Coordinates of C-alpha atoms in Angstrom, one line a residue:
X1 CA 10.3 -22.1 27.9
X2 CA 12.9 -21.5 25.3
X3 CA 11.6 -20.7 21.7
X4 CA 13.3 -22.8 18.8
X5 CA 14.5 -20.8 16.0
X6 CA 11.9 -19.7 13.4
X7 CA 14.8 -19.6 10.6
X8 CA 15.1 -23.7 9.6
X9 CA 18.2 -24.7 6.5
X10 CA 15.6 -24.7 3.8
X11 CA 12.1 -24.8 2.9
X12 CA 9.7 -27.4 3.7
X13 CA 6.9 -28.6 0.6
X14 CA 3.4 -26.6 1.7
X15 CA 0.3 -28.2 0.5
X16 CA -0.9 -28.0 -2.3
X17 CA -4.9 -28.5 -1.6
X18 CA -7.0 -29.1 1.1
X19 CA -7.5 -32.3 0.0
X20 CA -4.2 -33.0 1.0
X21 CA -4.9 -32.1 4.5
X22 CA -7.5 -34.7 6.8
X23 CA -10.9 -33.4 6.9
X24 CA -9.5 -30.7 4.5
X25 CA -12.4 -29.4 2.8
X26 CA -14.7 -29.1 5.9
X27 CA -11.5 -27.0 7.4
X28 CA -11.7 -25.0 4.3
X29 CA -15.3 -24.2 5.1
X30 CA -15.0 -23.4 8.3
X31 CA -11.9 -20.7 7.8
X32 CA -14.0 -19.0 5.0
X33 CA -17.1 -19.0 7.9
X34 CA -15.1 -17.3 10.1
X35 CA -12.9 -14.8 7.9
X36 CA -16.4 -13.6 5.9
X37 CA -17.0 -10.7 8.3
X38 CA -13.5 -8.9 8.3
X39 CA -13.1 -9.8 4.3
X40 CA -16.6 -7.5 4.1
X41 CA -14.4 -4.3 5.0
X42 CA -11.5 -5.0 3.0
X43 CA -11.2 -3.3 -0.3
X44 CA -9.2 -2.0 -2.7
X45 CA -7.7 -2.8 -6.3
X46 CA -5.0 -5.8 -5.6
X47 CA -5.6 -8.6 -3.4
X48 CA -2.9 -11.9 -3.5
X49 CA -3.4 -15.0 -2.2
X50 CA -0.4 -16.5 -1.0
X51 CA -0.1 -20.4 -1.0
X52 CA -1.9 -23.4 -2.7
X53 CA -4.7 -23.0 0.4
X54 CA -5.8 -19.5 0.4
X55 CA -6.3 -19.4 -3.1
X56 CA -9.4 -22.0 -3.1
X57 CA -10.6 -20.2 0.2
X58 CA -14.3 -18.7 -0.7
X59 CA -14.7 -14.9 0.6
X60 CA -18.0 -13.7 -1.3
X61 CA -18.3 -10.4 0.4
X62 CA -14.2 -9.2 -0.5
X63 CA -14.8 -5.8 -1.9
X64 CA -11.6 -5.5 -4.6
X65 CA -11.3 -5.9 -7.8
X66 CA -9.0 -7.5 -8.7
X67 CA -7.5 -10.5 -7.2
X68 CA -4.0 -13.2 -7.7
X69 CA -2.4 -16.3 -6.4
X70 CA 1.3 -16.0 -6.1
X71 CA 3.2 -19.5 -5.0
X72 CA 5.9 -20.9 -5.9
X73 CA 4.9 -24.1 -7.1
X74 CA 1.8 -25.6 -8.3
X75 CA -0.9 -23.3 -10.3
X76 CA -1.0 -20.0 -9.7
X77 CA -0.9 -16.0 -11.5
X78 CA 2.7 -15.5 -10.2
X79 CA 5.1 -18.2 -9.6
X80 CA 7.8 -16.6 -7.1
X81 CA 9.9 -17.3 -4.1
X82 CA 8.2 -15.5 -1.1
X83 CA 11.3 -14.2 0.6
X84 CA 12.4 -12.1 -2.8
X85 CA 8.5 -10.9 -3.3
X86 CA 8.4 -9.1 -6.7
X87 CA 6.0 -6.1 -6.0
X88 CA 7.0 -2.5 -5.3
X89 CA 6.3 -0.6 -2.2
X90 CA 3.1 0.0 -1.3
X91 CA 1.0 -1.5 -4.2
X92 CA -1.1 -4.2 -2.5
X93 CA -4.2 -3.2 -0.9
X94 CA -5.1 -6.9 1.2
X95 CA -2.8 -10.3 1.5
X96 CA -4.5 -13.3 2.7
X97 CA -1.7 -16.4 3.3
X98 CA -2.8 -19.8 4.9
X99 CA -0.8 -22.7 5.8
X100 CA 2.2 -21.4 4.2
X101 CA 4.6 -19.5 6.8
X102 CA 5.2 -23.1 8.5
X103 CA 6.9 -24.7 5.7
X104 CA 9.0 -21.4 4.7
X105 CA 12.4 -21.2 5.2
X106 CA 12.4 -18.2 6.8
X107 CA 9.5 -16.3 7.9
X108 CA 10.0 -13.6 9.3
X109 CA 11.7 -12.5 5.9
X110 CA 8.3 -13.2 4.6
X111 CA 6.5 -11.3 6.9
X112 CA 8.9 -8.6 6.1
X113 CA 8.3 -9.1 2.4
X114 CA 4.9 -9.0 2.5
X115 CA 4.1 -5.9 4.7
X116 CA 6.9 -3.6 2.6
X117 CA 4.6 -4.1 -0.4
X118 CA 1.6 -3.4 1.7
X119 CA -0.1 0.2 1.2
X120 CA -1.0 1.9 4.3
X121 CA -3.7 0.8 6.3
X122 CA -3.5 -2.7 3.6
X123 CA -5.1 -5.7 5.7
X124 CA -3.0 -8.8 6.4
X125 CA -5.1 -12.0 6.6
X126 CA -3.1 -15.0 8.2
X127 CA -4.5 -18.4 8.8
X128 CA -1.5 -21.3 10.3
X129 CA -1.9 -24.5 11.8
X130 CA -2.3 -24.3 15.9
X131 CA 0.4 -25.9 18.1
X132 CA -2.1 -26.0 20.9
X133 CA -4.5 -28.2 19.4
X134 CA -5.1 -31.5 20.1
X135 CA -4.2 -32.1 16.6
X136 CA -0.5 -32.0 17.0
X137 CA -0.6 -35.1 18.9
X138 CA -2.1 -37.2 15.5
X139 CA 1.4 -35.3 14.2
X140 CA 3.8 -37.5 16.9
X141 CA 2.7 -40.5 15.4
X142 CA 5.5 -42.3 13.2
X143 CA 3.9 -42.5 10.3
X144 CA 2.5 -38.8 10.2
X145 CA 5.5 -37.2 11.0
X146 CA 6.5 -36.7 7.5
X147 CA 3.1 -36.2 6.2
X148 CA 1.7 -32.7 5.6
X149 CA 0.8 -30.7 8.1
X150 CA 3.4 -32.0 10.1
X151 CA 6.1 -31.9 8.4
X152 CA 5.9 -28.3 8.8
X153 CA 7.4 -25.7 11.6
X154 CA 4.5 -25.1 13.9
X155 CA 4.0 -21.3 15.3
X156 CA 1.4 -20.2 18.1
X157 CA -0.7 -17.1 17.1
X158 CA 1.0 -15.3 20.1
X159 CA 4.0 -15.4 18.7
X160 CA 2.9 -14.5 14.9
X161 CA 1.0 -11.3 17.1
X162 CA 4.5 -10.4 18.4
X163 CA 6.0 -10.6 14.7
X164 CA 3.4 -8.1 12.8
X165 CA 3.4 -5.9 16.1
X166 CA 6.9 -5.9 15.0
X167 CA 6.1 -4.5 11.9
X168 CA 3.4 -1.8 12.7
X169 CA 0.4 -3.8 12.2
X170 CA -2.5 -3.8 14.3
X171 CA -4.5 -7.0 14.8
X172 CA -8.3 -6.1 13.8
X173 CA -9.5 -10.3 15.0
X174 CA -7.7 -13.2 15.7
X175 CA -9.1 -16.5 16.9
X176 CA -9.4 -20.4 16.2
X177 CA -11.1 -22.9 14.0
X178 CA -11.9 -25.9 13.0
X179 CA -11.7 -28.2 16.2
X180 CA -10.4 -31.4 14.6
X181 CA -8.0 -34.4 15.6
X182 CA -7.2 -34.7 12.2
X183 CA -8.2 -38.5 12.0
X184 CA -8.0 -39.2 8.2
X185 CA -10.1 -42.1 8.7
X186 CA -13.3 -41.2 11.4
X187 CA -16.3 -40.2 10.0
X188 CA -16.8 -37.0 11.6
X189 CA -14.3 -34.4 11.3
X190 CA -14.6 -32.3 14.9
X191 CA -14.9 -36.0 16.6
X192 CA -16.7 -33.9 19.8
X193 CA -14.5 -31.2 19.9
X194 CA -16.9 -28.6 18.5
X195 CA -19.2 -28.4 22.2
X196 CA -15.3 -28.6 23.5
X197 CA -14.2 -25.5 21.7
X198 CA -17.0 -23.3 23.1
X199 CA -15.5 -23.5 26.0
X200 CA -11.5 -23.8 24.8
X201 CA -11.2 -22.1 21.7
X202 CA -7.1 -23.2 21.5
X203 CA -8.4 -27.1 20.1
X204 CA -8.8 -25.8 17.0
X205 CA -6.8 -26.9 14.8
X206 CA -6.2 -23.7 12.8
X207 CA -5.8 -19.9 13.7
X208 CA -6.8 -16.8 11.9
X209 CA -4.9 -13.2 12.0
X210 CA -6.6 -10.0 10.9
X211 CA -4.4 -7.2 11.1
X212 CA -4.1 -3.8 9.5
X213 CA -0.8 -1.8 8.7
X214 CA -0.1 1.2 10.4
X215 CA 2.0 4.0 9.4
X216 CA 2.8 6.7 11.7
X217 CA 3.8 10.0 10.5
X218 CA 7.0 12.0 12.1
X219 CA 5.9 15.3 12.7
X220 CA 8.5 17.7 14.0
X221 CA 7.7 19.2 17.1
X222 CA 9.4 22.5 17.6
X223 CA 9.4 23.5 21.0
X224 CA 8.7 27.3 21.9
X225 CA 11.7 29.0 23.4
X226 CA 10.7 30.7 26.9
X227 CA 10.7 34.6 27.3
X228 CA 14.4 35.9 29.3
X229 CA 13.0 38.1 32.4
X230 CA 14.0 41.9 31.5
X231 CA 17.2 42.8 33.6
X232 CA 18.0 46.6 34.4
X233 CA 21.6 47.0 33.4
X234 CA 21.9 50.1 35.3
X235 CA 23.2 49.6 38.7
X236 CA 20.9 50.5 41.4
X237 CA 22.5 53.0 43.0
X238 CA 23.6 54.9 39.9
X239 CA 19.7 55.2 38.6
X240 CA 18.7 58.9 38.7
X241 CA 15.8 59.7 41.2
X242 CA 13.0 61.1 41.0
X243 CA 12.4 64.4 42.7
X244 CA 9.5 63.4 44.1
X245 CA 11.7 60.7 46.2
X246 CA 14.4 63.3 47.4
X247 CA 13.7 63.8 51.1
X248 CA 12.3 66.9 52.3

């Protein structure tokens, strides 16, 4: 199966709020449930939420001080274009982005943008919409194909994996959530699908990404230069004997 491109002519509009999204708040809720026990360990000074979604996304155990949204549109701390991200090397201690490398114009420029302002050992935190789930089919309906999420670029969590191994990160957890059809209109949100994704995890209708960056130092490895045997450079038969070897 032949991958399409993940580069696309221009940028598609993210949203905004989960209200925006079917069943958006109780997706909300269900992401923060399963990101609270790798937010626990992550700590630092800087922490940015990337997107309109990860910035209403509750993580009561994050241990940093201080925290941003960075978008560009819509409310946030920093209003910027994610492929020309304005931090420095190394000054970031966490990211967290959700819902927001499907409508980019490029992400793997992203990606790239992102980890070069990562320190090392900084956690990445990424959270997409799943192109497995049952939930993509509500998306091939006329009149949702235009409507948000699915007017977005869909990407599996295999292939985001591939992309941050690219980049030296480790992946600490990744998994699925929220099992929804995203039916705007039925009264429960997991319609069933929750006993389903005990057993399939891929229906849900979102993926989470916990990865770490790793920087690996070059040490120089100088290797020992081996010992030359001793050669006699006196011929053999010009060495002087011994009188004790004369024959008698």
């Amino acid at each position: 199966m032949m991958l399409m491109p993940a580069r696309r002519a221009s940028a598609a509009t993210a949203p905004t709020s989960w209200l925006q999204l079917p069943h958006g708040e109780w997706m909300r809720a269900e992401l923060s449930k399963a990101l609270a026990p790798h937010c626990a360990k992550v700590f630092g000074y800087y922490f940015a939420r990337v997107g309109q979604l990860a910035k209403s996304v509750e993580l009561p155990d994050l241990r940093v001080q201080h925290q941003f949204s960075a978008a560009l549109t819509g409310e946030a701390n920093i209003r910027t274009d994610l492929e020309y991200w304005p931090f420095a090397e190394g000054v970031l201690d966490a990211i967290m982005m959700i819902g927001q490398l499907e409508f980019e114009r490029d992400p793997h420029q992203v990606l790239r943008e992102l980890s070069r302002s990562l320190i090392a050992d900084g956690h990445i935190i990424l959270a997409g919409f799943n192109p497995l789930s049952p939930a993509i089919m509500t998306g091939v309906w006329p009149a949702n194909v235009k409507k948000l999420p699915w007017c977005g670029r869909y990407f599996s969590k295999a292939r985001i994996n591939d992309w941050l191994a690219l980049l030296n990160f480790e992946i600490i957890d990744s998994g699925y959530v929220a099992p929804t059809m995203m039916f705007s209109k039925t009264a429960s949100a997991s319609v069933g699908l929750t006993h389903v994704s005990r057993f399939i995890p891929q229906v849900g209708a979102m993926y989470y990404i916990v990865a770490r960056k790793r920087e690996f130092p070059l040490t120089v490895i100088r290797h020992k230069q081996r010992a030359k045997p001793h050669v006699n450079a006196v011929p053999l038969a010009n060495r002087i004997k011994s009188p004790d070897m004369e024959p008698k």
